[in-house]
Amino acid sequence: MKKILFAAHDLDLGGIETALVTLANYLVEKNYDVTIALEKKEGEFLQRLQKEIHVIEYNTNAHKNIVIRKLCNLRNRLKFIIKYRNQFDFSASFATYSLASSFMARTASQNSALWCHADYLTLYHGNKEEMRTFFKNVFCDKFKHIVFVSKEGANGFIKSFPNLKDKVITCNNLINGRDIVTKSKEPIEEDYIQEIIKTQVPIFLNVGRHDERQKKLTRIIEASKKLKEENHLFKVLFIGDGKDTKLYQEKVKEYHLEDTILFLGRKENPYPYFRISDCVILSSEYEGYPVVYLESFVLNKPMITTKVSDYEQVENGRGMVVEKDTQAIYIAMKQFLQNGYEIKDNFDYEIYNANILRILETIM
């Protein structure tokens, strides 16, 4: 039985964490021995892990005294090296940004991978030097493989690190389709959502972190303002939270959209809201591989998405792809309200996962 280690920061709610839990659980079902090493052994997704998965904690010290901090972290590194050095057949740093995760993965196996979840060249606005600094800080050249979850991310990296081209592999995220379908059938708690369902008004759904730099939810809010001024009837559900939640709430209040755009907060299980929605919207400026694509595909929901990584998968019969601006979002939402959207390409998650597993086995 092959021993696999994934290193990450924690298992709180998020797209990267969802992808890691799905991958770890899937590999356990395929008879891999899986360990997850966390800087912080916390997060709501811990309870989603299969009981066979080992979870260990690697503490980093943040003492204000630099000497004490360095000595404590040196002691922790030595303890990890003594116990886990080359003890695994494969290891991966799943939290790309984490120096501790990079250290754990490179220590645990000579067959190590750095897992990358974004189009970093776009994230750094085309600044190759800033992008190089980011990756050099996590010792990207020391890994045997550098895995990107989207081809856009991989291509951007190769432009900045052409000498590492042979290390780069593209591998989309796995999806637990069976679990998503099952969880989508759970009841919805909010009575006011039940009342909305009864009115049969069209419902748009956005799920994700509230971070304007990346997610650009103001595009949806401003598009909704224009649609309401034209007397269109609809609702928008925002699931998630983040540093810009207050900004969005204030803008909704400024535009008098409180009865149109509803903030539902974080949901450990967002899938019942997919079930009752008519269309899923992604308004982001950039993404890695959007997990919400797969979730929408599995639950057979059409999408409106900006041109982020792998948008072609939506374009091919599963929704509308638009430019990254408010006007484009507005036009697509209006078109959906007037004409609906019929999905032309059904998604088979078992075939999709089988293709991903072949790539994973090559990497591991």
Tab-separated table of C-alpha atoms in Angstrom:
chain	number	residue	atom	x	y	z
A	1	MET	CA	0.000	0.000	0.000
A	2	LYS	CA	1.492	3.342	-1.094
A	3	LYS	CA	1.927	5.983	1.605
A	4	ILE	CA	0.869	9.498	0.644
A	5	LEU	CA	1.248	12.759	2.586
A	6	PHE	CA	-0.517	16.052	1.867
A	7	ALA	CA	0.628	19.178	3.712
A	8	ALA	CA	-1.692	22.160	4.197
A	9	HIS	CA	-2.428	25.042	6.547
A	10	ASP	CA	-5.806	23.915	7.952
A	11	LEU	CA	-9.124	22.403	6.829
A	12	ASP	CA	-11.421	25.382	7.149
A	13	LEU	CA	-14.165	26.005	4.576
A	14	GLY	CA	-12.772	26.873	1.141
A	15	GLY	CA	-12.228	25.674	-2.403
A	16	ILE	CA	-8.671	24.425	-1.848
A	17	GLU	CA	-9.713	22.595	1.307
A	18	THR	CA	-12.695	21.057	-0.508
A	19	ALA	CA	-10.364	19.793	-3.231
A	20	LEU	CA	-7.933	18.336	-0.683
A	21	VAL	CA	-10.596	16.505	1.317
A	22	THR	CA	-12.142	15.113	-1.868
A	23	LEU	CA	-8.753	13.937	-3.129
A	24	ALA	CA	-7.706	12.376	0.188
A	25	ASN	CA	-11.001	10.521	0.630
A	26	TYR	CA	-10.912	9.294	-2.963
A	27	LEU	CA	-7.375	7.916	-2.588
A	28	VAL	CA	-8.327	6.074	0.601
A	29	GLU	CA	-11.087	4.348	-1.367
A	30	LYS	CA	-8.402	3.332	-3.881
A	31	ASN	CA	-6.395	1.713	-1.016
A	32	TYR	CA	-3.756	4.394	-0.509
A	33	ASP	CA	-2.455	5.084	2.998
A	34	VAL	CA	-3.109	8.839	3.358
A	35	THR	CA	-1.730	11.288	5.922
A	36	ILE	CA	-2.631	14.992	6.099
A	37	ALA	CA	-0.134	17.255	7.888
A	38	LEU	CA	-1.602	20.588	9.022
A	39	GLU	CA	-0.046	23.714	10.490
A	40	LYS	CA	-3.281	24.069	12.440
A	41	LYS	CA	-5.317	20.959	13.170
A	42	GLU	CA	-8.605	22.786	12.848
A	43	GLY	CA	-11.424	23.532	10.424
A	44	GLU	CA	-14.933	22.333	9.724
A	45	PHE	CA	-13.746	19.949	7.004
A	46	LEU	CA	-11.859	17.758	9.484
A	47	GLN	CA	-15.074	15.865	10.134
A	48	ARG	CA	-15.441	15.122	6.415
A	49	LEU	CA	-12.267	13.038	6.302
A	50	GLN	CA	-12.538	9.267	6.107
A	51	LYS	CA	-11.630	7.693	9.469
A	52	GLU	CA	-8.681	5.872	7.848
A	53	ILE	CA	-6.884	9.154	7.107
A	54	HIS	CA	-4.137	10.087	9.574
A	55	VAL	CA	-4.021	13.760	10.596
A	56	ILE	CA	-0.872	15.200	12.167
A	57	GLU	CA	-0.096	18.739	13.297
A	58	TYR	CA	3.071	20.689	12.575
A	59	ASN	CA	3.134	23.814	14.711
A	60	THR	CA	4.917	26.951	13.577
A	61	ASN	CA	5.998	29.357	16.299
A	62	ALA	CA	5.057	33.042	16.016
A	63	HIS	CA	6.766	34.411	19.129
A	64	LYS	CA	7.542	38.144	18.949
A	65	ASN	CA	11.156	37.527	19.985
A	66	ILE	CA	12.928	36.524	16.765
A	67	VAL	CA	15.555	34.401	18.546
A	68	ILE	CA	12.959	32.408	20.467
A	69	ARG	CA	10.847	32.045	17.320
A	70	LYS	CA	13.754	30.750	15.241
A	71	LEU	CA	14.931	28.315	17.916
A	72	CYS	CA	11.428	26.889	18.399
A	73	ASN	CA	10.865	26.500	14.670
A	74	LEU	CA	14.281	24.875	14.245
A	75	ARG	CA	13.382	22.369	16.965
A	76	ASN	CA	10.064	21.614	15.239
A	77	ARG	CA	11.770	21.125	11.877
A	78	LEU	CA	14.328	18.738	13.369
A	79	LYS	CA	11.606	16.701	15.081
A	80	PHE	CA	9.717	16.411	11.779
A	81	ILE	CA	12.856	15.432	9.863
A	82	ILE	CA	13.774	12.722	12.381
A	83	LYS	CA	10.301	11.204	12.327
A	84	TYR	CA	9.149	11.611	8.715
A	85	ARG	CA	12.154	12.073	6.409
A	86	ASN	CA	11.499	10.017	3.222
A	87	GLN	CA	8.844	7.937	4.982
A	88	PHE	CA	6.286	8.398	2.188
A	89	ASP	CA	6.080	7.206	-1.416
A	90	PHE	CA	4.643	10.569	-2.462
A	91	SER	CA	4.048	13.929	-0.799
A	92	ALA	CA	2.503	17.218	-1.837
A	93	SER	CA	2.376	20.761	-0.526
A	94	PHE	CA	-1.300	21.503	-1.112
A	95	ALA	CA	-1.218	25.021	0.378
A	96	THR	CA	0.922	26.643	-2.303
A	97	TYR	CA	1.692	29.752	-0.262
A	98	SER	CA	2.771	27.925	2.906
A	99	LEU	CA	6.485	27.689	3.666
A	100	ALA	CA	5.770	25.089	6.361
A	101	SER	CA	3.786	22.951	3.914
A	102	SER	CA	6.617	23.214	1.406
A	103	PHE	CA	9.098	22.032	4.040
A	104	MET	CA	6.902	19.102	5.159
A	105	ALA	CA	6.280	17.865	1.618
A	106	ARG	CA	9.919	18.121	0.530
A	107	THR	CA	11.018	16.311	3.698
A	108	ALA	CA	8.437	13.515	3.633
A	109	SER	CA	9.336	12.143	0.198
A	110	GLN	CA	11.828	12.566	-2.610
A	111	ASN	CA	8.819	12.157	-4.915
A	112	SER	CA	7.227	15.492	-3.949
A	113	ALA	CA	4.884	17.929	-5.656
A	114	LEU	CA	3.910	21.551	-5.210
A	115	TRP	CA	0.143	21.854	-5.837
A	116	CYS	CA	-0.890	25.194	-7.367
A	117	HIS	CA	-4.486	26.400	-7.330
A	118	ALA	CA	-4.432	29.723	-9.174
A	119	ASP	CA	-3.405	31.457	-12.356
A	120	TYR	CA	-0.607	33.273	-10.580
A	121	LEU	CA	0.504	35.376	-13.538
A	122	THR	CA	-2.980	36.915	-13.666
A	123	LEU	CA	-3.069	37.154	-9.864
A	124	TYR	CA	0.125	39.249	-9.977
A	125	HIS	CA	-1.257	41.341	-12.876
A	126	GLY	CA	1.361	40.006	-15.300
A	127	ASN	CA	4.280	40.969	-13.035
A	128	LYS	CA	6.669	38.058	-13.577
A	129	GLU	CA	9.147	39.274	-10.959
A	130	GLU	CA	6.551	39.288	-8.181
A	131	MET	CA	5.373	35.859	-9.291
A	132	ARG	CA	8.940	34.504	-9.344
A	133	THR	CA	9.521	35.833	-5.834
A	134	PHE	CA	6.381	34.071	-4.582
A	135	PHE	CA	7.419	30.702	-5.990
A	136	LYS	CA	11.083	31.003	-5.038
A	137	ASN	CA	10.013	31.621	-1.424
A	138	VAL	CA	8.417	28.162	-1.340
A	139	PHE	CA	11.399	26.510	-3.099
A	140	CYS	CA	9.425	25.478	-6.188
A	141	ASP	CA	12.562	24.225	-7.946
A	142	LYS	CA	13.176	21.660	-5.177
A	143	PHE	CA	10.000	19.696	-5.989
A	144	LYS	CA	9.969	16.826	-8.447
A	145	HIS	CA	6.585	17.922	-9.834
A	146	ILE	CA	4.747	21.252	-9.983
A	147	VAL	CA	1.044	20.496	-10.406
A	148	PHE	CA	-1.447	23.090	-11.628
A	149	VAL	CA	-5.196	22.552	-11.463
A	150	SER	CA	-5.726	24.553	-14.670
A	151	LYS	CA	-3.896	24.916	-17.956
A	152	GLU	CA	-3.946	28.730	-17.648
A	153	GLY	CA	-2.056	28.486	-14.355
A	154	ALA	CA	0.457	26.075	-15.856
A	155	ASN	CA	1.040	28.223	-18.952
A	156	GLY	CA	1.551	31.360	-16.859
A	157	PHE	CA	4.087	29.574	-14.677
A	158	ILE	CA	6.039	28.275	-17.675
A	159	LYS	CA	6.275	31.822	-19.045
A	160	SER	CA	7.966	32.883	-15.815
A	161	PHE	CA	9.987	29.693	-15.207
A	162	PRO	CA	10.769	28.201	-18.649
A	163	ASN	CA	13.631	26.224	-17.095
A	164	LEU	CA	11.110	24.284	-14.956
A	165	LYS	CA	8.788	23.401	-17.844
A	166	ASP	CA	9.507	19.661	-17.592
A	167	LYS	CA	8.325	19.598	-13.961
A	168	VAL	CA	4.899	21.096	-14.752
A	169	ILE	CA	1.782	18.906	-14.907
A	170	THR	CA	-1.856	19.984	-15.309
A	171	CYS	CA	-4.375	18.013	-13.263
A	172	ASN	CA	-7.903	19.271	-12.575
A	173	ASN	CA	-9.555	18.689	-9.205
A	174	LEU	CA	-11.473	15.520	-8.454
A	175	ILE	CA	-15.144	15.785	-7.552
A	176	ASN	CA	-17.218	13.629	-5.205
A	177	GLY	CA	-20.343	13.684	-7.341
A	178	ARG	CA	-22.216	11.059	-5.351
A	179	ASP	CA	-21.719	12.991	-2.116
A	180	ILE	CA	-22.793	16.282	-3.718
A	181	VAL	CA	-26.021	14.764	-5.056
A	182	THR	CA	-26.813	13.213	-1.664
A	183	LYS	CA	-26.122	16.425	0.257
A	184	SER	CA	-28.143	18.516	-2.171
A	185	LYS	CA	-31.258	16.693	-0.965
A	186	GLU	CA	-30.896	17.882	2.633
A	187	PRO	CA	-33.506	20.404	3.817
A	188	ILE	CA	-32.953	24.159	3.770
A	189	GLU	CA	-33.111	25.760	7.212
A	190	GLU	CA	-34.261	29.308	6.425
A	191	ASP	CA	-38.038	29.801	6.299
A	192	TYR	CA	-37.694	32.914	4.130
A	193	ILE	CA	-35.871	30.866	1.478
A	194	GLN	CA	-38.798	28.446	1.460
A	195	GLU	CA	-41.112	31.408	0.862
A	196	ILE	CA	-38.971	32.551	-2.065
A	197	ILE	CA	-39.123	29.072	-3.585
A	198	LYS	CA	-42.931	29.173	-3.448
A	199	THR	CA	-43.012	32.391	-5.482
A	200	GLN	CA	-41.092	30.611	-8.301
A	201	VAL	CA	-39.031	33.754	-8.879
A	202	PRO	CA	-35.716	32.989	-10.692
A	203	ILE	CA	-32.821	32.488	-8.267
A	204	PHE	CA	-29.151	33.198	-9.045
A	205	LEU	CA	-26.486	31.707	-6.765
A	206	ASN	CA	-22.914	32.726	-5.982
A	207	VAL	CA	-20.766	30.595	-3.684
A	208	GLY	CA	-17.326	31.673	-2.569
A	209	ARG	CA	-15.046	33.835	-0.485
A	210	HIS	CA	-15.885	37.547	-0.282
A	211	ASP	CA	-12.687	39.069	-1.653
A	212	GLU	CA	-13.268	41.878	-4.138
A	213	ARG	CA	-9.775	41.731	-5.621
A	214	GLN	CA	-10.462	38.227	-6.920
A	215	LYS	CA	-14.189	37.520	-6.789
A	216	LYS	CA	-15.530	40.920	-7.967
A	217	LEU	CA	-19.006	40.446	-6.510
A	218	THR	CA	-19.657	44.143	-7.123
A	219	ARG	CA	-20.215	43.128	-10.753
A	220	ILE	CA	-23.207	41.016	-9.700
A	221	ILE	CA	-24.505	43.715	-7.349
A	222	GLU	CA	-24.282	46.475	-9.967
A	223	ALA	CA	-25.813	44.240	-12.644
A	224	SER	CA	-28.661	43.436	-10.261
A	225	LYS	CA	-29.251	47.161	-9.705
A	226	LYS	CA	-29.716	47.704	-13.441
A	227	LEU	CA	-32.029	44.698	-13.749
A	228	LYS	CA	-34.179	45.834	-10.829
A	229	GLU	CA	-34.465	49.324	-12.349
A	230	GLU	CA	-35.923	47.563	-15.405
A	231	ASN	CA	-38.480	45.836	-13.122
A	232	HIS	CA	-37.093	42.309	-13.507
A	233	LEU	CA	-38.066	39.956	-10.698
A	234	PHE	CA	-35.313	37.694	-9.349
A	235	LYS	CA	-33.224	36.858	-6.290
A	236	VAL	CA	-29.470	36.507	-5.780
A	237	LEU	CA	-28.140	34.288	-2.990
A	238	PHE	CA	-24.605	34.971	-1.735
A	239	ILE	CA	-23.142	32.003	0.171
A	240	GLY	CA	-19.819	32.696	1.847
A	241	ASP	CA	-18.090	35.481	3.721
A	242	GLY	CA	-14.742	37.231	3.901
A	243	LYS	CA	-12.954	40.503	4.366
A	244	ASP	CA	-15.243	42.348	1.932
A	245	THR	CA	-18.622	41.105	3.169
A	246	LYS	CA	-19.355	44.455	4.834
A	247	LEU	CA	-18.434	46.294	1.622
A	248	TYR	CA	-20.939	44.204	-0.313
A	249	GLN	CA	-23.661	44.596	2.291
A	250	GLU	CA	-23.224	48.368	2.301
A	251	LYS	CA	-23.425	48.516	-1.489
A	252	VAL	CA	-26.579	46.379	-1.490
A	253	LYS	CA	-28.103	48.758	1.047
A	254	GLU	CA	-26.994	51.817	-0.964
A	255	TYR	CA	-28.720	50.393	-4.062
A	256	HIS	CA	-31.863	49.364	-2.107
A	257	LEU	CA	-31.374	45.725	-3.087
A	258	GLU	CA	-31.962	44.203	0.368
A	259	ASP	CA	-35.007	42.307	-0.896
A	260	THR	CA	-33.159	41.082	-4.008
A	261	ILE	CA	-29.659	40.089	-2.851
A	262	LEU	CA	-29.555	37.901	0.255
A	263	PHE	CA	-26.452	37.134	2.319
A	264	LEU	CA	-26.641	33.595	3.716
A	265	GLY	CA	-23.148	33.432	5.225
A	266	ARG	CA	-20.902	30.383	5.220
A	267	LYS	CA	-22.484	27.002	4.664
A	268	GLU	CA	-20.741	23.725	5.360
A	269	ASN	CA	-23.240	22.193	2.942
A	270	PRO	CA	-24.131	24.661	0.166
A	271	TYR	CA	-25.590	22.039	-2.154
A	272	PRO	CA	-29.288	22.344	-1.207
A	273	TYR	CA	-29.002	25.954	-2.388
A	274	PHE	CA	-27.640	24.780	-5.732
A	275	ARG	CA	-30.677	22.517	-5.961
A	276	ILE	CA	-33.196	25.336	-5.505
A	277	SER	CA	-31.306	27.851	-7.675
A	278	ASP	CA	-31.858	28.327	-11.387
A	279	CYS	CA	-28.423	29.609	-12.380
A	280	VAL	CA	-24.965	29.803	-10.753
A	281	ILE	CA	-22.858	32.950	-11.290
A	282	LEU	CA	-19.088	33.317	-11.105
A	283	SER	CA	-17.934	36.927	-11.548
A	284	SER	CA	-14.239	36.488	-10.711
A	285	GLU	CA	-11.257	38.307	-12.152
A	286	TYR	CA	-9.171	35.130	-11.866
A	287	GLU	CA	-9.435	31.572	-10.523
A	288	GLY	CA	-7.407	28.400	-10.402
A	289	TYR	CA	-9.761	25.652	-11.471
A	290	PRO	CA	-13.169	26.756	-10.117
A	291	VAL	CA	-14.615	23.986	-7.945
A	292	VAL	CA	-18.011	25.636	-8.431
A	293	TYR	CA	-17.858	24.558	-12.093
A	294	LEU	CA	-17.833	20.899	-11.122
A	295	GLU	CA	-20.474	21.380	-8.414
A	296	SER	CA	-22.782	23.057	-10.935
A	297	PHE	CA	-22.117	20.387	-13.554
A	298	VAL	CA	-22.918	17.552	-11.139
A	299	LEU	CA	-26.194	19.197	-10.071
A	300	ASN	CA	-27.083	20.063	-13.662
A	301	LYS	CA	-27.255	23.818	-13.105
A	302	PRO	CA	-26.420	26.278	-15.906
A	303	MET	CA	-23.731	28.857	-15.237
A	304	ILE	CA	-22.852	32.420	-16.039
A	305	THR	CA	-19.076	32.787	-15.712
A	306	THR	CA	-16.398	35.286	-16.583
A	307	LYS	CA	-13.447	34.105	-18.657
A	308	VAL	CA	-11.392	32.518	-15.913
A	309	SER	CA	-9.444	29.253	-16.003
A	310	ASP	CA	-11.053	26.415	-17.996
A	311	TYR	CA	-14.130	28.455	-18.897
A	312	GLU	CA	-14.338	26.384	-22.087
A	313	GLN	CA	-15.925	23.620	-20.011
A	314	VAL	CA	-18.894	25.936	-19.404
A	315	GLU	CA	-18.897	27.298	-22.941
A	316	ASN	CA	-19.411	23.803	-24.339
A	317	GLY	CA	-23.125	23.581	-23.624
A	318	ARG	CA	-23.279	24.217	-19.854
A	319	GLY	CA	-23.800	27.957	-19.639
A	320	MET	CA	-22.809	31.451	-20.750
A	321	VAL	CA	-19.239	32.784	-20.748
A	322	VAL	CA	-18.819	36.561	-20.569
A	323	GLU	CA	-16.148	39.221	-20.364
A	324	LYS	CA	-14.899	40.421	-16.979
A	325	ASP	CA	-17.133	43.451	-16.495
A	326	THR	CA	-20.479	44.502	-15.044
A	327	GLN	CA	-22.164	45.100	-18.399
A	328	ALA	CA	-21.406	41.569	-19.581
A	329	ILE	CA	-22.776	40.073	-16.339
A	330	TYR	CA	-25.901	42.251	-16.664
A	331	ILE	CA	-26.548	41.170	-20.265
A	332	ALA	CA	-26.126	37.478	-19.401
A	333	MET	CA	-28.410	37.693	-16.351
A	334	LYS	CA	-31.026	39.515	-18.416
A	335	GLN	CA	-30.776	36.944	-21.186
A	336	PHE	CA	-31.254	34.169	-18.651
A	337	LEU	CA	-34.291	35.895	-17.118
A	338	GLN	CA	-35.870	36.338	-20.532
A	339	ASN	CA	-34.988	33.039	-22.193
A	340	GLY	CA	-33.639	30.633	-19.567
A	341	TYR	CA	-30.880	28.226	-20.561
A	342	GLU	CA	-31.056	24.605	-21.634
A	343	ILE	CA	-27.979	22.530	-20.794
A	344	LYS	CA	-26.786	20.705	-23.890
A	345	ASP	CA	-23.893	18.701	-22.474
A	346	ASN	CA	-24.589	16.427	-19.500
A	347	PHE	CA	-21.715	15.773	-17.116
A	348	ASP	CA	-20.599	12.272	-16.080
A	349	TYR	CA	-18.491	12.697	-12.953
A	350	GLU	CA	-17.368	9.056	-12.935
A	351	ILE	CA	-15.766	9.374	-16.377
A	352	TYR	CA	-14.281	12.730	-15.361
A	353	ASN	CA	-12.744	11.266	-12.166
A	354	ALA	CA	-11.361	8.239	-14.002
A	355	ASN	CA	-9.433	10.559	-16.328
A	356	ILE	CA	-8.087	12.586	-13.376
A	357	LEU	CA	-7.078	9.407	-11.511
A	358	ARG	CA	-4.919	8.303	-14.433
A	359	ILE	CA	-3.005	11.581	-14.229
A	360	LEU	CA	-2.708	11.299	-10.434
A	361	GLU	CA	-1.283	7.808	-10.661
A	362	THR	CA	1.341	9.068	-13.094
A	363	ILE	CA	2.304	11.836	-10.670
A	364	MET	CA	2.403	9.582	-7.599
